[in-house]
Coordinates of C-alpha atoms and ligand atoms in Angstrom, one line a residue:
M1 CA 86.9 88.4 61.3
S2 CA 90.1 89.5 59.9
E3 CA 93.0 88.0 62.7
M4 CA 93.5 91.3 62.6
M5 CA 89.9 92.6 64.6
V6 CA 90.2 89.6 67.2
R7 CA 92.9 91.3 68.0
L8 CA 92.0 94.1 68.3
K9 CA 89.4 92.8 70.3
S10 CA 90.5 91.0 73.0
R11 CA 92.9 94.2 73.5
N12 CA 89.7 95.9 73.6
N13 CA 87.9 93.8 76.0
L14 CA 90.9 93.7 78.5
I15 CA 91.3 97.6 78.7
V16 CA 87.1 98.2 78.7
T17 CA 87.6 95.6 81.4
Q18 CA 90.0 97.3 83.6
M19 CA 87.5 100.2 82.6
V20 CA 84.8 99.1 84.2
V21 CA 86.8 98.7 87.5
T22 CA 87.6 101.6 87.7
G23 CA 84.0 103.7 87.1
L24 CA 82.6 100.8 89.9
T25 CA 85.9 101.8 92.4
V26 CA 84.8 105.7 92.2
I27 CA 81.4 105.2 92.6
V28 CA 82.2 103.4 95.4
G29 CA 84.6 106.1 96.6
M30 CA 83.0 108.8 95.7
I31 CA 79.6 107.4 98.5
F32 CA 82.4 107.4 101.1
G33 CA 83.4 110.9 100.5
I34 CA 79.8 112.0 100.5
I35 CA 79.3 110.6 103.9
M36 CA 83.3 112.1 105.2
L37 CA 81.1 115.5 104.8
L38 CA 78.1 114.7 106.0
V39 CA 79.9 113.8 108.6
Q40 CA 81.9 116.9 109.3
G41 CA 79.0 119.0 108.2
G42 CA 76.7 117.7 111.9
M43 CA 74.6 116.3 109.4
I44 CA 75.2 112.5 110.4
E45 CA 77.3 111.1 112.9
A46 CA 79.4 107.9 112.9
M47 CA 82.5 107.6 115.4
P48 CA 85.7 109.6 114.4
A49 CA 87.4 106.4 114.0
T50 CA 84.4 105.2 111.7
F51 CA 85.9 108.7 109.9
Y52 CA 89.4 107.0 109.9
Q53 CA 88.8 104.1 108.2
F54 CA 86.3 106.7 105.3
L55 CA 89.1 108.3 105.7
T56 CA 91.3 105.8 104.9
I57 CA 89.2 103.0 102.0
H58 CA 88.0 107.1 100.1
G59 CA 92.1 107.8 99.8
T60 CA 93.0 104.8 98.8
F61 CA 90.4 104.0 96.4
M62 CA 90.3 107.1 94.7
I63 CA 93.7 107.3 93.9
G64 CA 93.9 103.6 93.1
A65 CA 91.4 104.1 90.8
A66 CA 93.0 107.0 88.9
A67 CA 95.9 105.0 88.6
L68 CA 94.3 101.6 87.1
A69 CA 92.6 104.3 84.6
A70 CA 94.8 106.7 83.8
T71 CA 97.5 102.8 82.8
A72 CA 94.4 101.9 81.3
I73 CA 94.4 105.4 78.9
M74 CA 98.4 104.9 78.4
W75 CA 97.9 101.5 77.3
Y76 CA 95.8 101.1 75.2
F77 CA 97.4 104.1 73.5
L78 CA 100.6 103.4 73.4
S79 CA 100.0 99.6 72.2
H80 CA 99.5 101.2 68.8
Y81 CA 102.8 102.2 68.7
V82 CA 104.6 99.2 70.8
E83 CA 103.9 95.8 71.6
L84 CA 102.8 95.5 75.3
S85 CA 102.4 93.0 77.1
K86 CA 98.5 91.4 77.2
K87 CA 99.6 89.3 79.6
I88 CA 101.1 91.9 82.5
L89 CA 98.2 94.1 81.3
K90 CA 96.0 90.7 82.8
I91 CA 98.1 90.7 85.7
N92 CA 98.1 93.9 86.9
L93 CA 94.6 94.2 87.2
V94 CA 93.9 90.5 89.1
L95 CA 96.3 92.2 91.2
F96 CA 94.6 95.5 92.1
I97 CA 91.4 93.5 92.3
I98 CA 93.4 91.1 94.7
A99 CA 94.9 94.9 96.9
A100 CA 91.5 96.1 96.6
V101 CA 89.8 93.1 99.0
M102 CA 92.5 93.1 100.9
V103 CA 92.7 97.2 102.0
T104 CA 89.0 96.5 102.5
V105 CA 89.3 93.8 104.7
G106 CA 92.2 95.5 106.4
T107 CA 89.9 99.3 106.8
F108 CA 86.8 97.9 107.6
S109 CA 86.5 94.3 109.2
F110 CA 90.4 94.8 111.2
E111 CA 89.7 98.4 111.5
Y112 CA 93.2 100.4 109.9
A113 CA 92.7 103.5 109.3
G114 CA 96.2 105.1 108.9
A115 CA 95.1 107.5 105.8
W116 CA 96.6 105.3 102.0
T117 CA 100.1 107.8 102.9
F118 CA 100.7 104.6 105.7
L119 CA 103.4 107.0 107.3
Y120 CA 105.7 105.1 109.4
P121 CA 104.5 104.7 112.1
L122 CA 101.6 105.5 112.5
P123 CA 100.6 101.4 111.3
A124 CA 102.4 100.3 113.8
L125 CA 102.2 102.6 116.8
S126 CA 97.7 103.0 116.8
A127 CA 97.4 103.7 120.2
S128 CA 95.9 100.2 119.8
A129 CA 92.5 101.4 117.3
W130 CA 93.9 98.9 115.2
G131 CA 95.9 95.8 115.3
T132 CA 98.8 93.7 113.9
I133 CA 96.3 92.4 111.6
G134 CA 94.5 95.1 110.0
A135 CA 97.9 97.5 109.1
L136 CA 99.3 93.6 107.6
F137 CA 96.4 93.2 105.8
Y138 CA 96.2 96.6 104.5
L139 CA 100.3 97.3 104.3
I140 CA 100.3 94.1 102.1
G141 CA 97.5 95.0 99.8
M142 CA 99.4 98.1 99.5
L143 CA 102.2 96.0 98.5
V144 CA 100.5 93.7 95.9
M145 CA 98.7 96.7 93.9
G146 CA 102.4 98.3 94.0
V147 CA 103.8 95.2 92.2
G148 CA 100.8 95.1 90.1
F149 CA 101.5 98.1 88.4
L150 CA 105.9 97.9 88.7
L151 CA 105.5 95.0 86.6
L152 CA 103.6 97.2 84.1
F153 CA 106.1 100.1 84.4
I154 CA 108.6 97.3 83.8
D155 CA 106.9 96.2 80.6
S156 CA 106.5 99.9 79.4
G157 CA 109.7 100.8 79.7
R158 CA 110.4 97.5 78.1
A159 CA 109.3 97.7 75.0
I160 CA 109.6 101.4 74.8
I161 CA 112.9 100.1 75.0
K162 CA 112.8 98.2 72.1
K163 CA 111.5 100.4 70.1
Y164 CA 113.0 103.8 70.5
G165 CA 116.8 102.7 71.6
S166 CA 116.8 103.7 75.0
L167 CA 113.8 105.6 77.5
G168 CA 116.0 109.0 76.4
K169 CA 115.2 108.3 72.7
G170 CA 111.6 108.1 74.0
L171 CA 111.9 111.5 75.4
G172 CA 113.1 112.4 72.2
W173 CA 116.2 113.6 73.9
D174 CA 118.0 112.4 70.4
V175 CA 115.7 115.7 68.3
I176 CA 115.8 118.1 71.7
I177 CA 119.6 117.6 70.5
G178 CA 119.5 117.9 66.9
K179 CA 120.6 114.6 66.0
K180 CA 117.4 113.5 64.3
A181 CA 114.9 115.8 62.7
E182 CA 111.4 116.9 64.5
K183 CA 109.2 115.2 62.1
D184 CA 110.9 111.4 63.8
A185 CA 110.9 112.1 67.1
P186 CA 108.3 110.6 68.9
P187 CA 104.4 110.1 68.9
P188 CA 103.3 112.1 72.2
A189 CA 102.0 109.6 73.7
V190 CA 105.6 107.6 74.0
V191 CA 106.6 110.8 75.2
A192 CA 103.7 111.3 77.8
S193 CA 104.4 106.6 78.4
T194 CA 108.2 107.3 78.8
M195 CA 108.6 110.1 81.4
V196 CA 105.6 107.7 83.8
T197 CA 107.4 104.7 83.0
I198 CA 110.4 107.0 85.0
V199 CA 108.3 108.7 87.5
N200 CA 106.4 105.0 88.7
T201 CA 109.6 103.2 88.3
T202 CA 111.4 104.8 90.7
A203 CA 107.3 105.9 92.9
L204 CA 107.0 102.1 92.8
L205 CA 110.9 101.4 93.8
S206 CA 110.1 103.8 96.7
G207 CA 107.0 102.4 98.3
S208 CA 108.0 99.4 97.9
T209 CA 111.0 99.8 100.1
V210 CA 109.3 102.0 103.2
L211 CA 106.0 99.7 102.8
I212 CA 108.5 96.1 103.5
M213 CA 109.7 98.1 106.1
N214 CA 106.9 99.4 107.7
I215 CA 105.6 94.9 107.4
I216 CA 108.3 94.3 109.3
N217 CA 108.3 97.3 112.1
V218 CA 104.3 95.8 112.5
I219 CA 105.2 92.2 113.5
N220 CA 108.3 92.9 115.4
P221 CA 108.2 96.5 116.5
A222 CA 111.8 96.0 117.8
F223 CA 112.9 97.0 114.5
T224 CA 112.4 100.5 113.3
F225 CA 114.1 102.3 111.2
N226 CA 115.1 106.3 110.4
P227 CA 111.7 108.1 110.3
L228 CA 112.4 110.6 108.5
L229 CA 114.0 107.8 105.5
A230 CA 110.3 106.3 105.8
K231 CA 108.8 110.0 105.4
N232 CA 110.7 110.3 102.5
L233 CA 110.4 107.3 100.9
T234 CA 106.3 107.5 101.5
Y235 CA 106.5 111.2 99.9
A236 CA 108.8 110.2 96.9
F237 CA 106.1 107.7 96.3
G238 CA 102.5 109.4 97.5
H239 CA 103.5 112.2 95.4
I240 CA 104.8 110.7 92.0
F241 CA 102.3 108.9 92.2
A242 CA 99.4 110.5 92.5
N243 CA 100.5 113.1 90.2
A244 CA 101.6 110.7 87.3
T245 CA 97.8 109.6 86.8
I246 CA 96.9 113.6 85.1
Y247 CA 100.6 112.5 82.9
M248 CA 98.8 109.5 81.4
G249 CA 95.3 110.8 81.6
V250 CA 96.7 113.4 79.0
I251 CA 97.5 110.5 76.3
V252 CA 93.7 110.7 75.5
V253 CA 94.0 114.2 75.2
Y254 CA 96.7 113.9 72.3
E255 CA 95.1 110.7 70.8
L256 CA 91.4 112.2 70.9
L257 CA 91.9 115.5 69.0
A258 CA 94.2 114.4 67.1
R259 CA 91.9 111.7 65.2
Y260 CA 89.1 114.0 65.8
T261 CA 90.2 117.2 63.9
K262 CA 91.9 114.7 62.0
R263 CA 94.7 116.4 62.5
P264 CA 98.1 115.4 63.5
W265 CA 99.2 116.5 67.1
N266 CA 103.1 115.9 66.7
S267 CA 105.2 116.3 69.1
S268 CA 107.7 120.0 68.4
R269 CA 111.4 120.4 70.4
V270 CA 109.5 122.6 73.1
F271 CA 106.9 120.4 73.2
L272 CA 109.3 117.5 74.0
V273 CA 112.0 119.9 76.3
F274 CA 108.8 120.4 78.0
W275 CA 108.3 117.4 79.2
T276 CA 111.1 116.0 80.0
M277 CA 111.8 119.5 81.8
S278 CA 108.5 118.0 84.1
T279 CA 109.9 114.4 84.1
F280 CA 112.6 116.0 86.3
F281 CA 110.4 118.3 88.1
T282 CA 107.8 115.5 89.4
L283 CA 110.4 113.7 90.8
L284 CA 112.3 116.3 92.9
V285 CA 109.4 118.2 94.0
Y286 CA 108.7 115.3 96.8
P287 CA 110.4 117.6 99.6
H288 CA 107.4 119.8 99.8
H289 CA 105.5 117.6 101.7
L290 CA 108.5 117.6 104.4
L291 CA 108.7 121.3 104.9
M292 CA 107.6 121.0 108.9
D293 CA 110.6 118.7 109.0
S294 CA 113.3 121.4 110.4
V295 CA 116.0 118.8 110.0
M296 CA 115.5 118.4 106.7
P297 CA 119.0 119.5 104.8
R298 CA 117.8 122.9 103.4
W299 CA 118.6 122.2 100.2
M300 CA 116.1 120.2 99.0
L301 CA 113.5 122.2 101.8
I302 CA 114.4 124.8 99.3
M303 CA 114.5 122.7 95.6
G304 CA 111.2 121.2 96.8
Q305 CA 109.6 124.7 97.4
V306 CA 111.4 126.2 94.1
L307 CA 110.7 123.4 91.3
S308 CA 107.2 123.1 93.3
Y309 CA 106.3 126.3 91.2
A310 CA 107.4 125.3 88.0
N311 CA 106.3 121.2 88.4
G312 CA 103.4 120.9 86.0
L313 CA 103.9 123.6 84.1
P314 CA 105.8 123.5 81.2
V315 CA 103.2 120.3 80.2
L316 CA 100.6 122.2 81.0
V317 CA 101.5 125.1 79.0
V318 CA 102.8 123.2 76.2
T319 CA 99.7 120.7 76.1
A320 CA 96.3 123.5 76.7
Y321 CA 97.9 125.7 73.9
G322 CA 98.6 122.2 71.0
A323 CA 94.5 122.0 72.4
L324 CA 94.1 125.0 71.3
M325 CA 95.9 125.1 68.3
I326 CA 94.5 121.7 67.2
V327 CA 90.6 122.4 67.5
Y328 CA 91.4 126.2 66.2
K329 CA 89.0 126.2 63.4
S330 CA 89.7 122.6 62.4
G331 CA 85.4 122.3 62.3
I332 CA 85.1 119.6 65.0
K333 CA 82.6 118.1 66.0
W334 CA 82.0 117.7 69.6
D335 CA 80.1 115.5 71.6
M336 CA 81.1 113.9 75.6
A337 CA 84.4 112.6 75.4
S338 CA 86.2 116.1 73.1
G339 CA 83.5 117.6 75.9
L340 CA 85.3 115.5 78.1
A341 CA 88.7 115.8 77.5
Y342 CA 88.7 119.7 77.0
L343 CA 87.0 120.2 80.9
S344 CA 89.1 118.0 81.9
M345 CA 92.1 120.4 80.7
L346 CA 90.2 122.8 82.3
G347 CA 90.2 121.0 85.4
W348 CA 93.7 121.1 85.4
T349 CA 93.9 124.6 84.7
I350 CA 92.3 126.1 87.3
G351 CA 93.7 123.1 89.6
V352 CA 97.4 124.4 89.0
I353 CA 96.5 127.8 90.2
P354 CA 95.8 126.9 93.7
A355 CA 98.1 124.9 94.0
I356 CA 100.9 127.6 92.6
V357 CA 99.3 129.5 95.8
D358 CA 100.0 126.8 98.2
S359 CA 103.5 126.4 97.6
A360 CA 104.9 130.5 97.9
I361 CA 105.9 130.0 101.7
V362 CA 103.9 132.8 103.0
V363 CA 100.8 131.3 102.2
N364 CA 101.8 127.4 103.1
H365 CA 102.2 129.2 106.6
V366 CA 98.3 129.5 107.6
M367 CA 97.0 126.8 104.3
H368 CA 98.7 123.5 105.1
N369 CA 97.2 120.9 106.7
T370 CA 93.9 123.1 106.2
K371 CA 90.9 121.5 103.1
W372 CA 93.2 124.2 101.1
V373 CA 95.3 121.1 100.2
P374 CA 92.4 119.5 99.4
G375 CA 90.5 121.5 97.9
H376 CA 93.6 121.9 94.9
F377 CA 94.2 117.8 94.5
H378 CA 89.8 117.7 94.1
M379 CA 89.9 120.0 91.2
Y380 CA 92.8 118.7 89.5
M381 CA 92.4 115.2 89.6
G382 CA 88.5 115.3 89.9
L383 CA 88.2 117.4 87.4
G384 CA 91.4 116.4 86.2
V385 CA 92.5 112.8 85.2
I386 CA 88.8 111.7 86.0
A387 CA 87.2 113.7 82.6
M388 CA 90.3 112.2 81.3
T389 CA 89.1 109.1 82.0
F390 CA 85.2 109.6 81.1
S391 CA 86.6 111.2 78.1
F392 CA 87.9 108.0 77.3
M393 CA 85.3 106.4 77.7
Y394 CA 83.5 107.7 76.0
F395 CA 86.4 107.6 73.8
L396 CA 85.2 103.4 73.5
A397 CA 82.2 103.3 73.2
K398 CA 82.0 104.7 70.5
N399 CA 85.1 104.0 68.3
D400 CA 84.1 100.6 68.7
N401 CA 80.3 100.5 67.9
G402 CA 79.1 104.1 67.1
L403 CA 77.0 103.7 70.7
K404 CA 74.5 107.1 70.4
E405 CA 74.9 109.7 73.4
T406 CA 71.3 111.4 74.7
M407 CA 71.0 114.8 76.6
V408 CA 71.4 112.3 78.8
D409 CA 74.4 112.4 78.9
K410 CA 74.8 115.8 78.2
T411 CA 72.8 117.0 81.4
A412 CA 75.3 114.1 83.0
F413 CA 77.8 116.5 82.0
F414 CA 77.0 119.6 83.2
M415 CA 76.2 117.9 86.6
Y416 CA 79.5 116.9 86.6
M417 CA 81.3 119.5 85.8
F418 CA 79.1 122.1 88.7
G419 CA 79.3 119.5 91.2
L420 CA 82.8 119.1 91.3
I421 CA 83.3 122.6 90.9
G422 CA 81.6 122.6 93.6
V423 CA 83.2 120.3 96.3
S424 CA 86.3 121.8 95.0
G425 CA 85.3 125.6 95.3
S426 CA 83.6 123.8 99.1
F427 CA 86.9 122.8 100.5
L428 CA 88.8 125.8 99.5
T429 CA 86.2 127.8 101.0
S430 CA 86.4 125.4 104.6
G431 CA 90.8 126.3 104.1
A432 CA 90.1 130.0 103.1
I433 CA 88.8 130.0 106.7
S434 CA 91.4 128.0 108.3
T435 CA 89.2 124.8 109.5
P436 CA 92.1 122.3 109.3
R437 CA 91.8 118.9 107.2
R438 CA 91.7 115.2 107.9
F439 CA 89.7 116.7 111.2
A440 CA 86.8 113.9 111.5
T441 CA 84.2 116.9 113.8
H442 CA 83.8 119.9 112.6
L443 CA 83.4 123.8 114.5
P444 CA 79.6 124.7 113.3
E445 CA 81.2 127.9 112.0
W446 CA 83.4 125.0 109.7
M447 CA 79.8 123.4 109.0
G448 CA 78.4 125.3 106.1
P449 CA 81.3 124.5 103.4
A450 CA 80.3 121.2 104.2
Q451 CA 77.7 120.5 103.8
F452 CA 77.4 122.5 100.6
G453 CA 80.2 120.3 99.4
A454 CA 78.2 117.3 100.4
V455 CA 75.3 117.9 98.3
A456 CA 77.3 118.8 95.2
G457 CA 79.5 115.4 95.9
I458 CA 75.8 114.0 95.3
L459 CA 75.2 115.4 92.4
V460 CA 78.5 114.5 90.9
V461 CA 78.3 111.1 91.7
I462 CA 75.0 111.0 89.9
A463 CA 76.5 112.5 87.1
I464 CA 79.3 109.8 87.3
T465 CA 76.7 106.9 87.3
I466 CA 75.5 107.8 84.2
F467 CA 78.5 107.5 82.7
V468 CA 79.2 104.3 84.3
I469 CA 75.7 102.8 81.8
H470 CA 76.6 104.3 79.3
F471 CA 79.5 102.5 78.8
I472 CA 77.8 99.5 79.9
R473 CA 75.1 99.6 77.7
Y474 CA 78.6 99.7 74.9
I475 CA 79.7 96.6 76.8
S476 CA 76.6 95.2 76.4
V477 CA 75.5 96.4 72.4
R478 CA 79.5 95.3 71.4
N479 CA 78.8 91.9 73.0
K480 CA 75.8 90.8 70.8
G481 CA 78.5 90.8 68.2
N482 CA 78.6 93.8 67.2
I483 CA 82.2 93.9 67.7
G484 CA 85.3 96.6 67.8
S485 CA 85.4 98.7 64.5
D486 CA 88.0 100.4 65.7
Y487 CA 86.4 102.8 63.4
Y488 CA 89.4 105.3 63.4
D489 CA 92.1 102.8 63.7
K490 CA 90.8 101.5 60.7
K491 CA 90.9 104.8 58.7
L492 CA 94.4 106.1 60.3
A493 CA 96.1 102.5 59.9
Ligands
HEM501 C1 82.0 113.5 94.7 C2 83.1 113.9 94.8 C3 84.1 114.0 96.2 C4 84.1 113.7 97.2 C5 82.7 114.1 98.0 C6 85.4 113.7 98.0 C7 85.2 114.3 99.6 C8 86.8 114.1 100.5 C9 86.8 114.9 102.2 C10 85.9 114.9 102.5 C11 87.8 114.1 102.3 C12 88.3 114.8 103.6 C13 89.2 115.8 103.6 C14 89.3 116.0 104.4 O1 91.2 116.4 105.0 O2 88.7 116.8 106.0 C15 88.6 113.8 100.7 C16 89.8 113.4 100.4 C17 90.2 113.0 99.7 N1 89.4 112.5 98.5 FE1 87.4 112.9 98.1 N2 86.0 113.7 97.4 C18 85.4 113.1 96.2 C19 86.0 112.9 94.6 C20 88.1 112.4 94.9 C21 87.9 112.8 94.2 C22 87.8 112.0 91.9 C23 89.9 111.8 93.7 C24 91.2 111.2 93.3 C25 91.0 111.0 92.4 C26 89.8 112.1 95.7 C27 90.6 111.8 96.3 C28 91.2 112.1 97.0 C29 92.5 112.3 98.5 C30 93.8 110.9 97.7 C31 92.1 112.4 99.6 C32 93.1 112.1 101.1 C33 92.6 112.1 101.6 C34 93.2 112.0 103.6 O3 94.1 113.2 103.7 O4 94.5 110.5 103.7 N3 88.6 112.2 96.0 N4 87.7 113.2 100.0
CU502 CU1 102.9 116.6 96.1

């Protein structure tokens, strides 16, 4: 075995472990999602307090898993271009697992149920629904997770600066201003990683700050702070961190389609400009979560509102266009990985439409806090980021040792697609009939869509279990000595 092979294999081992953790977290998180819909649909009974524990675990696990998967995708491909620290990748995974355990203990053993948004002063003021210990387990768990991710992005920032000179150059600013030729532009994987490094470092610093303030407030309620500042910091974290998952996940679309079509996907000047635009928009739009806070400076709300229309659009447009162009007449062979990559573009595109509709103030007045909101983010998270995640897993399985895909996998693909459209569609329908979000109990006339969503959710979980089993089969084949050949990598090298 050459030294190169050993290095590739140990890199891939860590990534593979990370993807298994993600896959299992997604399954567990989705099961809680289904149970919530069964409760809302009146099909099973649960105390409202229990429902809110499920809501907390579901939100935390799903966002956490999406972020963990997306960072694995980013890390794997970015490490082809810059030198990343394997040690930090490992530390992040360990911290993530510790955090998941702490969050679970806080939620189920100590009844914390303040949702993944932990909005101050809710963690401390629960009307004795939960105590200090539950809140501390949860908040410290989240802080541990945040520190892990922060280390990872500091490392990616360091590595990008080392190779390209600065983060601005990682975004290709010297190409944009014409100092450098388009052909020398950083590749899409580097551009996307730079963007995410910038926005997520910001998000994680705000998140850690407000978590620490919450922790002190829980320990000593005499210590209080400005709730409006807390809300700003919290949503700067939550909005950016959740959104950034798609900007990491999309790297698999760039890299995979380039390999499959044997055509390079280079960064054009327009591509670079659009990514820079989305970098700024992503940082600036979080005030759309504060439209009801009339004490916010007016200009911030207007900015958040206006830019929300445009938030993800630039990247979505260049990516969707590029994906169509690269595939056009390329004679690409469709398989699970490329199919899921394409599906993710579809999910992302359809998911953005109801989000844009919702950001219109007139619509927001009606739809605000209805299930319309989970409707759109389940579409672009569930059919976007999660599809990218499994696209990457099928890619690894094929790339490393060509594990065959069967009819079962293909069936699962369609179950997953229709299942998730069903889940999101049920939320959007609920929203359209004014069902509030985050309500444990539904009026009888709200129950229909919830019941439908539960059934669709079961389809999704079955499909995803099949995806995960395929991946685990690949690991067992791989460990029997059929080691990572990195088929496409070698061909490209
Ligand atoms: C089988 C698939 C899924 C089902 C059945 C499901 C179900 C649910 C339900 C019932 C809610 C509460 C809605 C309400 O406010 O009344 C919810 C909220 C949420 N879900 Fe899912 N979900 C699924 C997949 C996902 C995925 C893939 C993600 C992200 C990657 C996700 C992230 C979230 C988040 C962030 C919330 C908001 C939590 C909160 O309001 O605090 N879910 N989901
Ligand atoms: Cu937002």
